C-alpha positions as protocol buffer text, in pm:
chain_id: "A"
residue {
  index: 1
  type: UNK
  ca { x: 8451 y: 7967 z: 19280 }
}
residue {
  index: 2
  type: UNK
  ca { x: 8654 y: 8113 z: 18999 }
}
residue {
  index: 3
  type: UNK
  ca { x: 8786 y: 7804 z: 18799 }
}
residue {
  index: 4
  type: UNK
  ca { x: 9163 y: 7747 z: 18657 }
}
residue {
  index: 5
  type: UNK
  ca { x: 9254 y: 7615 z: 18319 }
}
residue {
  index: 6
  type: UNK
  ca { x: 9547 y: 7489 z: 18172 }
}
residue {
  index: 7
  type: UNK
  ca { x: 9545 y: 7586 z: 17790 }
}
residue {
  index: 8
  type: UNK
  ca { x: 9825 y: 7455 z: 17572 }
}
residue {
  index: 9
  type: UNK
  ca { x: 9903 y: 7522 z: 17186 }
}
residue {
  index: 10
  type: UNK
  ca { x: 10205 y: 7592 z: 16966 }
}
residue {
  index: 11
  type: UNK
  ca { x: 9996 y: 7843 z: 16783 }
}
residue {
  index: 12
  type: UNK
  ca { x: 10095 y: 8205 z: 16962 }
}
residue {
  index: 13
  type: UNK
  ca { x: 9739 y: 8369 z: 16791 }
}
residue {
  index: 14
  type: UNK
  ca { x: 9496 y: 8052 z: 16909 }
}
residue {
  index: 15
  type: UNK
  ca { x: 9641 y: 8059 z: 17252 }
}
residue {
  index: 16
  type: UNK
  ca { x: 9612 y: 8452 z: 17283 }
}
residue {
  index: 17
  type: UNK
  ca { x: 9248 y: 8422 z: 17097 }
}
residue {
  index: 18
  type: UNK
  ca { x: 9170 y: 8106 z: 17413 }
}
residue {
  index: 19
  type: UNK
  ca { x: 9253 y: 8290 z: 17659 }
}
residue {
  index: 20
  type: UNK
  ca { x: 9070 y: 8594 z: 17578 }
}
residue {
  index: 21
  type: UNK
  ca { x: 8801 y: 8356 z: 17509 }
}
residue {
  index: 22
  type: UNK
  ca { x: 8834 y: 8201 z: 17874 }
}
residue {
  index: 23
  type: UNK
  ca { x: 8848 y: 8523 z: 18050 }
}
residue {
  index: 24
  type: UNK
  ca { x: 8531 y: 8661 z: 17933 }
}
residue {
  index: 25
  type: UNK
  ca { x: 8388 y: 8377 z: 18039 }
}
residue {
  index: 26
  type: UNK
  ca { x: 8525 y: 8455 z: 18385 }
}
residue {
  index: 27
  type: UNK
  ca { x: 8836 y: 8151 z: 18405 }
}
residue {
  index: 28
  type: UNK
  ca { x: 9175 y: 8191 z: 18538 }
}
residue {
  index: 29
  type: UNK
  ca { x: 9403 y: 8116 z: 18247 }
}
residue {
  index: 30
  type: UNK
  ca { x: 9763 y: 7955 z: 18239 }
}
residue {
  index: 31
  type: UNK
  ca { x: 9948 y: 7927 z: 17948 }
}
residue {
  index: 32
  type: UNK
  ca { x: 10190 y: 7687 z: 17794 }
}
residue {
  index: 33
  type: UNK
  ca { x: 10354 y: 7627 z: 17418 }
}
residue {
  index: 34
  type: UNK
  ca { x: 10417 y: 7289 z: 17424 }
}
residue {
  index: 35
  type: UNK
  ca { x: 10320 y: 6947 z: 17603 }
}
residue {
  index: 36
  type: UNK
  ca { x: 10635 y: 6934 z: 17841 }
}
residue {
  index: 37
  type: UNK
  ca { x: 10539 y: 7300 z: 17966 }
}
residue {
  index: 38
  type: UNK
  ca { x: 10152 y: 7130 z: 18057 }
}
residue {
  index: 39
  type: UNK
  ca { x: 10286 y: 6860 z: 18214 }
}
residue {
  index: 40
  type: UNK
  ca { x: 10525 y: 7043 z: 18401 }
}
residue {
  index: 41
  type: UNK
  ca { x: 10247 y: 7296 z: 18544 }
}
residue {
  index: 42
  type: UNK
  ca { x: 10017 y: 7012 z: 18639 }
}
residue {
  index: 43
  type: UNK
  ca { x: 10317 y: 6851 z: 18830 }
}
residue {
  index: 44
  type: UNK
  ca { x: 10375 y: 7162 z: 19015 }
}
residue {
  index: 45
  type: UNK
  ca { x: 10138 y: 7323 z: 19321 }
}
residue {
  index: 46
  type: UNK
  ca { x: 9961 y: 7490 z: 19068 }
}
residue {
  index: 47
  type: UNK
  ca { x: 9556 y: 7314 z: 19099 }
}
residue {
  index: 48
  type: UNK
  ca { x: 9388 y: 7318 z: 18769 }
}
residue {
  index: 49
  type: UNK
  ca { x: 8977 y: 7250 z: 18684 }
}
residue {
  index: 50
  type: UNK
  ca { x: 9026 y: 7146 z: 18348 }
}
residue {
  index: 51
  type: UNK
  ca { x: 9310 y: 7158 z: 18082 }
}
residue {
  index: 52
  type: UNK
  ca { x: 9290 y: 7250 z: 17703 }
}
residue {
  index: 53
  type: UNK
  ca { x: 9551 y: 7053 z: 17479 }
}
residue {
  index: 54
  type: UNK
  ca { x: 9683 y: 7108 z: 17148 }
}
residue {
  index: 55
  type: UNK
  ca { x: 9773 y: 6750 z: 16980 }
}
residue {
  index: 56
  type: UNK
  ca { x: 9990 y: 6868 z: 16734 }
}
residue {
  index: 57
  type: UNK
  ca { x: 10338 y: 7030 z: 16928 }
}
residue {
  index: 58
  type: UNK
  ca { x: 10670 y: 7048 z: 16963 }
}
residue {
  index: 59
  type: UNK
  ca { x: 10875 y: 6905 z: 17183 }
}
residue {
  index: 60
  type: UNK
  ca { x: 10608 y: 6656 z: 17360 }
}
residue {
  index: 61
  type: UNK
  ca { x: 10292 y: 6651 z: 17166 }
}
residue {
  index: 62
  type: UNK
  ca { x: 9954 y: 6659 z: 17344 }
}
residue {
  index: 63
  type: UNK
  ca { x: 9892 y: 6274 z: 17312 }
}
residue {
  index: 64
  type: UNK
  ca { x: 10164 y: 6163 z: 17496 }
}
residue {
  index: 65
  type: UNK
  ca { x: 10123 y: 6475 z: 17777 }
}
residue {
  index: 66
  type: UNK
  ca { x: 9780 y: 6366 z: 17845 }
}
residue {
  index: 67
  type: UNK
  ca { x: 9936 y: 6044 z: 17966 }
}
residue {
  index: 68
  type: UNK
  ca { x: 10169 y: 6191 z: 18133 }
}
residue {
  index: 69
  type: UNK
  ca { x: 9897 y: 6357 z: 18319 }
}
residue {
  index: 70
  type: UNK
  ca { x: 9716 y: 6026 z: 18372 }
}
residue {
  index: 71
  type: UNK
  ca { x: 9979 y: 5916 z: 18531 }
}
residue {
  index: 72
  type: UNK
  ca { x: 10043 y: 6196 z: 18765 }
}
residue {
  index: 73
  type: UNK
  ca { x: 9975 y: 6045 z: 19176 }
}
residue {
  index: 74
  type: UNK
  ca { x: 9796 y: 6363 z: 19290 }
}
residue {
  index: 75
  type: UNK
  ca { x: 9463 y: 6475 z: 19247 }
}
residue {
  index: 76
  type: UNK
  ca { x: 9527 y: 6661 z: 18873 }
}
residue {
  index: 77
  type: UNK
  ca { x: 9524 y: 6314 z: 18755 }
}
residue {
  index: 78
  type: UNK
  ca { x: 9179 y: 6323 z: 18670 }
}
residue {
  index: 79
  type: UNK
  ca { x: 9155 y: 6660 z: 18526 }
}
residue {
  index: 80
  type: UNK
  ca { x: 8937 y: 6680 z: 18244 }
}
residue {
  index: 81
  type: UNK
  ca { x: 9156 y: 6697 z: 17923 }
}
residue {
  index: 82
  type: UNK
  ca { x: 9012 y: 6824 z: 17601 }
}
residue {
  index: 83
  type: UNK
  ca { x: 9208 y: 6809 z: 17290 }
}
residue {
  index: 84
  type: UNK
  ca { x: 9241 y: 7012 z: 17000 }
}
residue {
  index: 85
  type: UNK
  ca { x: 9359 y: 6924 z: 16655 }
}
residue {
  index: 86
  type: UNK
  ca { x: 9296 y: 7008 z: 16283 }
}
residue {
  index: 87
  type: UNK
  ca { x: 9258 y: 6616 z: 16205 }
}
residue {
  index: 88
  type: UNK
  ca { x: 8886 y: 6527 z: 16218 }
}
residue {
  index: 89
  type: UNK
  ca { x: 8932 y: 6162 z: 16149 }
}
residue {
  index: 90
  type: UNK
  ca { x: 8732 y: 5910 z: 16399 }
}
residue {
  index: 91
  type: UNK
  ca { x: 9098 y: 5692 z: 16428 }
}
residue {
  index: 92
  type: UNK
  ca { x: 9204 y: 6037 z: 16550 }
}
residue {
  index: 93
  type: UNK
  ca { x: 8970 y: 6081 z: 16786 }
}
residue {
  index: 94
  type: UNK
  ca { x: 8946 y: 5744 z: 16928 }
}
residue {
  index: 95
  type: UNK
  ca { x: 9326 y: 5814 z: 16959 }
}
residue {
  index: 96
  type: UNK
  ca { x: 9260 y: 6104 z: 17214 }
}
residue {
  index: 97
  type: UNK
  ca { x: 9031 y: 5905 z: 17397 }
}
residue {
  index: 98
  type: UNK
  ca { x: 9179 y: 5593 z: 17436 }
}
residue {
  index: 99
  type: UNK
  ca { x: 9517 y: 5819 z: 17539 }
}
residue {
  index: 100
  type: UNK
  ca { x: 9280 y: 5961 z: 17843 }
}
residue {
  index: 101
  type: UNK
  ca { x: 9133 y: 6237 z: 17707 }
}
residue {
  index: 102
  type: UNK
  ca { x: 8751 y: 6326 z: 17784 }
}
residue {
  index: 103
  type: UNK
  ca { x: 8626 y: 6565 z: 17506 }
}
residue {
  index: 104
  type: UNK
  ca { x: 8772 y: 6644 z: 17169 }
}
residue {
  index: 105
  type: UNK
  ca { x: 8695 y: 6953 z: 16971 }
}
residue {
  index: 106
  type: UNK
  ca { x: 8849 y: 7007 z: 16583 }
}
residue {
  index: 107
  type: UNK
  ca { x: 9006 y: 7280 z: 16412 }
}
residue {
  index: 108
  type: UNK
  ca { x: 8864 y: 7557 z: 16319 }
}
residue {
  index: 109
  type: UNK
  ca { x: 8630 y: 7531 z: 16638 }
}
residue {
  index: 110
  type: UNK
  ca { x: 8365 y: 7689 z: 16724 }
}
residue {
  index: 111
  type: UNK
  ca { x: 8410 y: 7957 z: 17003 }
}
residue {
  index: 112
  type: UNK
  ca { x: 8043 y: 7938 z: 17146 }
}
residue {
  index: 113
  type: UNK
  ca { x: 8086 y: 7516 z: 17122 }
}
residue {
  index: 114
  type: UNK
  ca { x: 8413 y: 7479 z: 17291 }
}
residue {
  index: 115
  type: UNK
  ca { x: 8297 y: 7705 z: 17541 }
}
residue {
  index: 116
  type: UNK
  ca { x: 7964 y: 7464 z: 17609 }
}
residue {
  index: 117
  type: UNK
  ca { x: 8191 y: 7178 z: 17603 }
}
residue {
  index: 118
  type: UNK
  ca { x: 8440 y: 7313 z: 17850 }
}
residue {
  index: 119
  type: UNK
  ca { x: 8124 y: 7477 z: 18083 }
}
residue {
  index: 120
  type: UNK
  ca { x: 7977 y: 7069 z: 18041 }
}
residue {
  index: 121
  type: UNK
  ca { x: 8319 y: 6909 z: 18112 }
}
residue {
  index: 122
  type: UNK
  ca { x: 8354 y: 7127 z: 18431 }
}
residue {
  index: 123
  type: UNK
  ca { x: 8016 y: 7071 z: 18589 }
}
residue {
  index: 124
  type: UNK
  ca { x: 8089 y: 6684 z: 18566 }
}
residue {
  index: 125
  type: UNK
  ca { x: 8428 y: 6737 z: 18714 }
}
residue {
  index: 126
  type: UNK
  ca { x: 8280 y: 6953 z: 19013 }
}
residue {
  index: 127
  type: UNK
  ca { x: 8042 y: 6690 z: 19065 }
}
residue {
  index: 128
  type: UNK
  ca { x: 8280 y: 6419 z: 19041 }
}
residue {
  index: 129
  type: UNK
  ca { x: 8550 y: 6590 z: 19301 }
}
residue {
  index: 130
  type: UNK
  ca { x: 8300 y: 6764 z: 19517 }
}
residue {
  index: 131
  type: UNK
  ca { x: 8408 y: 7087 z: 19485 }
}
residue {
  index: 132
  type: UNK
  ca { x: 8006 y: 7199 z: 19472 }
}
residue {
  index: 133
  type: UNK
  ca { x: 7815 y: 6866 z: 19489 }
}
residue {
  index: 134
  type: UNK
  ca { x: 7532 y: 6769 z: 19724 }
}
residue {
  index: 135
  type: UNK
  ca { x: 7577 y: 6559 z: 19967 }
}
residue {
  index: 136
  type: UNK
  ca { x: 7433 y: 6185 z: 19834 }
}
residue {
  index: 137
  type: UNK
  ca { x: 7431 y: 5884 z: 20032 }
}
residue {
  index: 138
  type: UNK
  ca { x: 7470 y: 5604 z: 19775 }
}
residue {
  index: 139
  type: UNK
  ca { x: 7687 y: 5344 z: 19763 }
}
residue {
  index: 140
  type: UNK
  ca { x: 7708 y: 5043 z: 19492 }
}
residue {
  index: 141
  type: UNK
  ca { x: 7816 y: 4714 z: 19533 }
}
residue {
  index: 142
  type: UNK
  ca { x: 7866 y: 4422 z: 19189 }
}
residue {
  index: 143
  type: UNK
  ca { x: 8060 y: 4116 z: 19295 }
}
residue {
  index: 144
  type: UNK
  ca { x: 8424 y: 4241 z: 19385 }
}
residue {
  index: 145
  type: UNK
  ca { x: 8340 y: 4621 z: 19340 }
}
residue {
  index: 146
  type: UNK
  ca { x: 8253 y: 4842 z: 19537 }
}
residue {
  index: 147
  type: UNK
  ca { x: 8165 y: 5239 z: 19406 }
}
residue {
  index: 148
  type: UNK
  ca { x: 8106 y: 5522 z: 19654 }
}
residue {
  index: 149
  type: UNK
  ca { x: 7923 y: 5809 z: 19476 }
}
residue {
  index: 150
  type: UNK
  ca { x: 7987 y: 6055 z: 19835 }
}
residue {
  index: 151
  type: UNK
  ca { x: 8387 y: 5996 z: 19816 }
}
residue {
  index: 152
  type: UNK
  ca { x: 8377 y: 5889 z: 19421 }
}
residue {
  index: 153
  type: UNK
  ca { x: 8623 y: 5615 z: 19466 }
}
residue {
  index: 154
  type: UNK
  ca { x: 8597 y: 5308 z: 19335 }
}
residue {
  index: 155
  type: UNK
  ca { x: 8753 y: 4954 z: 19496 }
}
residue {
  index: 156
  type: UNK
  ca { x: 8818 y: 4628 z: 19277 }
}
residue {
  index: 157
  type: UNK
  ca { x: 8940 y: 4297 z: 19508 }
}
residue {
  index: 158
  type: UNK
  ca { x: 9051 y: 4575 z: 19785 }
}
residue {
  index: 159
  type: UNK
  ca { x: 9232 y: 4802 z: 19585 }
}
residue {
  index: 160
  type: UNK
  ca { x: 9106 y: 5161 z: 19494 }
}
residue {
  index: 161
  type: UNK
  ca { x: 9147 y: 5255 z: 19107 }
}
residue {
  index: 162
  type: UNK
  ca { x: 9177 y: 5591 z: 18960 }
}
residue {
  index: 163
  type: UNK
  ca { x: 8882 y: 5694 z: 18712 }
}
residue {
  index: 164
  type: UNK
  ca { x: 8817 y: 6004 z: 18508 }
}
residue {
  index: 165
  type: UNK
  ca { x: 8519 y: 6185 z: 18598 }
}
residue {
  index: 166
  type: UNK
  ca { x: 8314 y: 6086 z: 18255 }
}
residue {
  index: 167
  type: UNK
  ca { x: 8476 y: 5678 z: 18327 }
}
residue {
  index: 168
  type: UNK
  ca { x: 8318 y: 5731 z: 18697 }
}
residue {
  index: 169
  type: UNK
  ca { x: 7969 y: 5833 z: 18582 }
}
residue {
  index: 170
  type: UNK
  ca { x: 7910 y: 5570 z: 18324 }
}
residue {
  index: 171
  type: UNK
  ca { x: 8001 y: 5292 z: 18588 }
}
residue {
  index: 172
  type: UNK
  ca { x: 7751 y: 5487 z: 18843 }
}
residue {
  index: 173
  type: UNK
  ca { x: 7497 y: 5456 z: 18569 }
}
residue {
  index: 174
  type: UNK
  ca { x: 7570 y: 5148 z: 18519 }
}
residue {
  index: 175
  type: UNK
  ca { x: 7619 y: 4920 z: 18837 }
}
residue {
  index: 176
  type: UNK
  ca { x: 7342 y: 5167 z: 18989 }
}
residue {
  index: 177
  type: UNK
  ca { x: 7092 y: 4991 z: 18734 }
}
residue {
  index: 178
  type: UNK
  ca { x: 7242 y: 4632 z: 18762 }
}
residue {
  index: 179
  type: UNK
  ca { x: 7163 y: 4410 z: 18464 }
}
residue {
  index: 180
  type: UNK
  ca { x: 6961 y: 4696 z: 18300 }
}
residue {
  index: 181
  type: UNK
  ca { x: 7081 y: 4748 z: 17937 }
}
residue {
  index: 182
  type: UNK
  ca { x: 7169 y: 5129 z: 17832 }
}
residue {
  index: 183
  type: UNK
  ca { x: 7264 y: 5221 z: 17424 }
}
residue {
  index: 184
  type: UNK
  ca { x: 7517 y: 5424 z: 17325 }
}
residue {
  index: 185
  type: UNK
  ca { x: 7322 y: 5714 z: 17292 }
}
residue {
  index: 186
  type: UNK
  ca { x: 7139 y: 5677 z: 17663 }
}
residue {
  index: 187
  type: UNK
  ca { x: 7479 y: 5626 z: 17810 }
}
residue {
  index: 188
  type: UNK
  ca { x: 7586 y: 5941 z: 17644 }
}
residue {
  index: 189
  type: UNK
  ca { x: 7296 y: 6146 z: 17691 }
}
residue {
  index: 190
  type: UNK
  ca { x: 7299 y: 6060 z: 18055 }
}
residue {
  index: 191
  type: UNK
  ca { x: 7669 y: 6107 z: 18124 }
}
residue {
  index: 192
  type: UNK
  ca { x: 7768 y: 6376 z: 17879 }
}
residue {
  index: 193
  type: UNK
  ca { x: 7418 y: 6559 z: 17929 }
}
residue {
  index: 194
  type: UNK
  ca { x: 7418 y: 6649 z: 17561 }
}
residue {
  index: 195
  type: UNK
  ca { x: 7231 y: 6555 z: 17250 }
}
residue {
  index: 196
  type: UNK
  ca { x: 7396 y: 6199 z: 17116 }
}
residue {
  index: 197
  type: UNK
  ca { x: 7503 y: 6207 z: 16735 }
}
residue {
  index: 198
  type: UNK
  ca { x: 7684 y: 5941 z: 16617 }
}
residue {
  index: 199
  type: UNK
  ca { x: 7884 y: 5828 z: 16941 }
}
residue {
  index: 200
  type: UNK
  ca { x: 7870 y: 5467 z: 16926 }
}
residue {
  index: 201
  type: UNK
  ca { x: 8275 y: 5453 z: 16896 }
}
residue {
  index: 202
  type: UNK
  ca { x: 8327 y: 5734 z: 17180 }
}
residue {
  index: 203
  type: UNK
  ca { x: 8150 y: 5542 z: 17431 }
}
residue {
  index: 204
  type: UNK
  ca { x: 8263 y: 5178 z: 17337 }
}
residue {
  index: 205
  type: UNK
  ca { x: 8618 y: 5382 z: 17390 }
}
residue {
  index: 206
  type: UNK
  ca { x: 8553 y: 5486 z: 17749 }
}
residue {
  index: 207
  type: UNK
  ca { x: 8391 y: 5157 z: 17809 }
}
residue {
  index: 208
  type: UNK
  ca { x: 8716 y: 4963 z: 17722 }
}
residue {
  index: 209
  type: UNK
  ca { x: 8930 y: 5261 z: 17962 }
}
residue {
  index: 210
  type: UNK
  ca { x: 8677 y: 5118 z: 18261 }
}
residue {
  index: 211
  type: UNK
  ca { x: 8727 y: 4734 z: 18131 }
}
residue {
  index: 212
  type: UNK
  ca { x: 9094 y: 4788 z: 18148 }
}
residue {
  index: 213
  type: UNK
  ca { x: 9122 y: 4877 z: 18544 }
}
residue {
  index: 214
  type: UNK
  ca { x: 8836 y: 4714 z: 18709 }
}
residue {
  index: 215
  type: UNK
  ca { x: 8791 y: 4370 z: 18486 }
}
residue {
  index: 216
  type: UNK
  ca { x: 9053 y: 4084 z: 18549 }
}
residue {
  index: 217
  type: UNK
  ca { x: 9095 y: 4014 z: 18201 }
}
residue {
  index: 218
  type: UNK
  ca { x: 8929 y: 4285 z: 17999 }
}
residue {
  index: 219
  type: UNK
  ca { x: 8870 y: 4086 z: 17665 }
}
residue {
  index: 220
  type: UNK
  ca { x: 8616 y: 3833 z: 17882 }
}
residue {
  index: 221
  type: UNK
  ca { x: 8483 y: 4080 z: 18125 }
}
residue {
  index: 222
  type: UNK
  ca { x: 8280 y: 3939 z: 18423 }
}
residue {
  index: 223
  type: UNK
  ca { x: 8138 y: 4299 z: 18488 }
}
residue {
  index: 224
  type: UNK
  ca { x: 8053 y: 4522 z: 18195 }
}
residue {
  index: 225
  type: UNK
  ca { x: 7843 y: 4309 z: 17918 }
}
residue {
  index: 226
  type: UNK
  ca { x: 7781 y: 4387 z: 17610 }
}
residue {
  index: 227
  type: UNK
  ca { x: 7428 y: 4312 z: 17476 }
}
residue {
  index: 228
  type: UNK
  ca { x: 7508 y: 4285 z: 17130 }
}
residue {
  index: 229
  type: UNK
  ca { x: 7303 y: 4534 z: 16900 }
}
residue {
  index: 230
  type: UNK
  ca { x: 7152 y: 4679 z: 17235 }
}
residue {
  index: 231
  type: UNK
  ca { x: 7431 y: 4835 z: 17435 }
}
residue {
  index: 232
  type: UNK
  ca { x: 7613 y: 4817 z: 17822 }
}
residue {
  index: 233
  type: UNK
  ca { x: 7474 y: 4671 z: 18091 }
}
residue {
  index: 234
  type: UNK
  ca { x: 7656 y: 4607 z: 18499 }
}
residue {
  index: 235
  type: UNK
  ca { x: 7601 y: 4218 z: 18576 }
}
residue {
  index: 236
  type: UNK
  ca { x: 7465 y: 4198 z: 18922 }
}
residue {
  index: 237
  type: UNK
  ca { x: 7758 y: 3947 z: 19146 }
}
């Protein structure tokens, strides 16, 4: 299937250089010059696979139209977002993450690494929303959660919550190996299926985005320990 993506930057030359970028690679390409503009196409009929956001913009920047994203009720929601920005710093970058983004690539980038990143991101998300997965009959169960890897929901006290595809497959690992303790670098490894540098922070991020909709009170969670010096483990309930 051919997939679409939503790129978005201020910058007339980096969004002409993108999309030339994207359709070698064989993508669909829509355009937009600011956040509003994004946030409007996701909102509309128009599906996307995966969108590419400038932080840095006029009008709405790309932090706040990721959330805007987040919040949207249909099934764009949990579109893979990866942002783009000339800062480098890790405050930055948690930033983007904790704001719901999933990957985050700095200025100047790389054309052949943003490429790998966006090729990674959309494999996860295709396995996530079944667009090409097998079929796999597992289902997970921890105390008052319940995970379905064949639908990919997941149900806390009754109640389904929305997670991004990368917040989905660290739970799976996780409550699929109850009480088994993964690092950092296995979690990412495993989830991101890339070589782990230096991504303590970037998972401990997307572990406190999971804490925050399936824990009752994130700050003592009853679900997702932390074995101090060791790493993440699901507590068997």
């Amino acid at each position: 299937m051919q997939y679409t993506i939503l790129i978005c930057d201020d910058d007339e030359d980096i969004l002409a250089a993108l999309a030339i970028y994207l359709n070698n690679e064989g993508y669909n390409v829509i355009k937009a010059s600011n956040g509003k503009q994004a946030v409007d196409a996701v909102l509309s009929e128009q599906s996307f696979h995966l969108v590419l956001l400038d932080v840095m913009m006029p009008v709405m920047d790309g932090i706040r139209a990721a959330v805007k994203i987040r919040e949207a009720t249909h099934m764009n929601s949990n579109v893979p977002i990866i942002f783009l920005s000339a800062k480098s710093e890790d405050t930055d970058r948690v930033l983007g993450l904790n704001m719901g983004g999933d990957d985050y690539v700095t200025k100047p980038f790389n054309p052949v690494e943003l490429i790998a990143r966006i090729k990674a991101s959309l494999r996860r998300y295709s396995q996530f929303g079944g667009m090409l997965r097998e079929i796999e009959e597992d289902t997970y169960t921890s105390g008052e959660i319940f995970l379905d890897n064949v639908k990919k929901i997941v149900i806390v006290n009754g109640n389904e919550v929305t997670l991004t595809p990368i917040e989905f497959n660290i739970l799976k690992l996780l409550i699929s190996n109850p009480d088994r303790v993964f690092s950092s670098t296995q979690i990412y490894e495993k989830v991101w299926d890339e070589p782990a540098f230096d991504v303590a922070r970037t998972v401990s991020v997307h572990i406190r985005r999971i804490r925050s909709k399936i824990e009752l009170n994130p700050k003592e969670p009853q679900y997702i320990k932390m074995v101090y010096g060791l790493g993440y483990k699901v507590v068997k309930l």
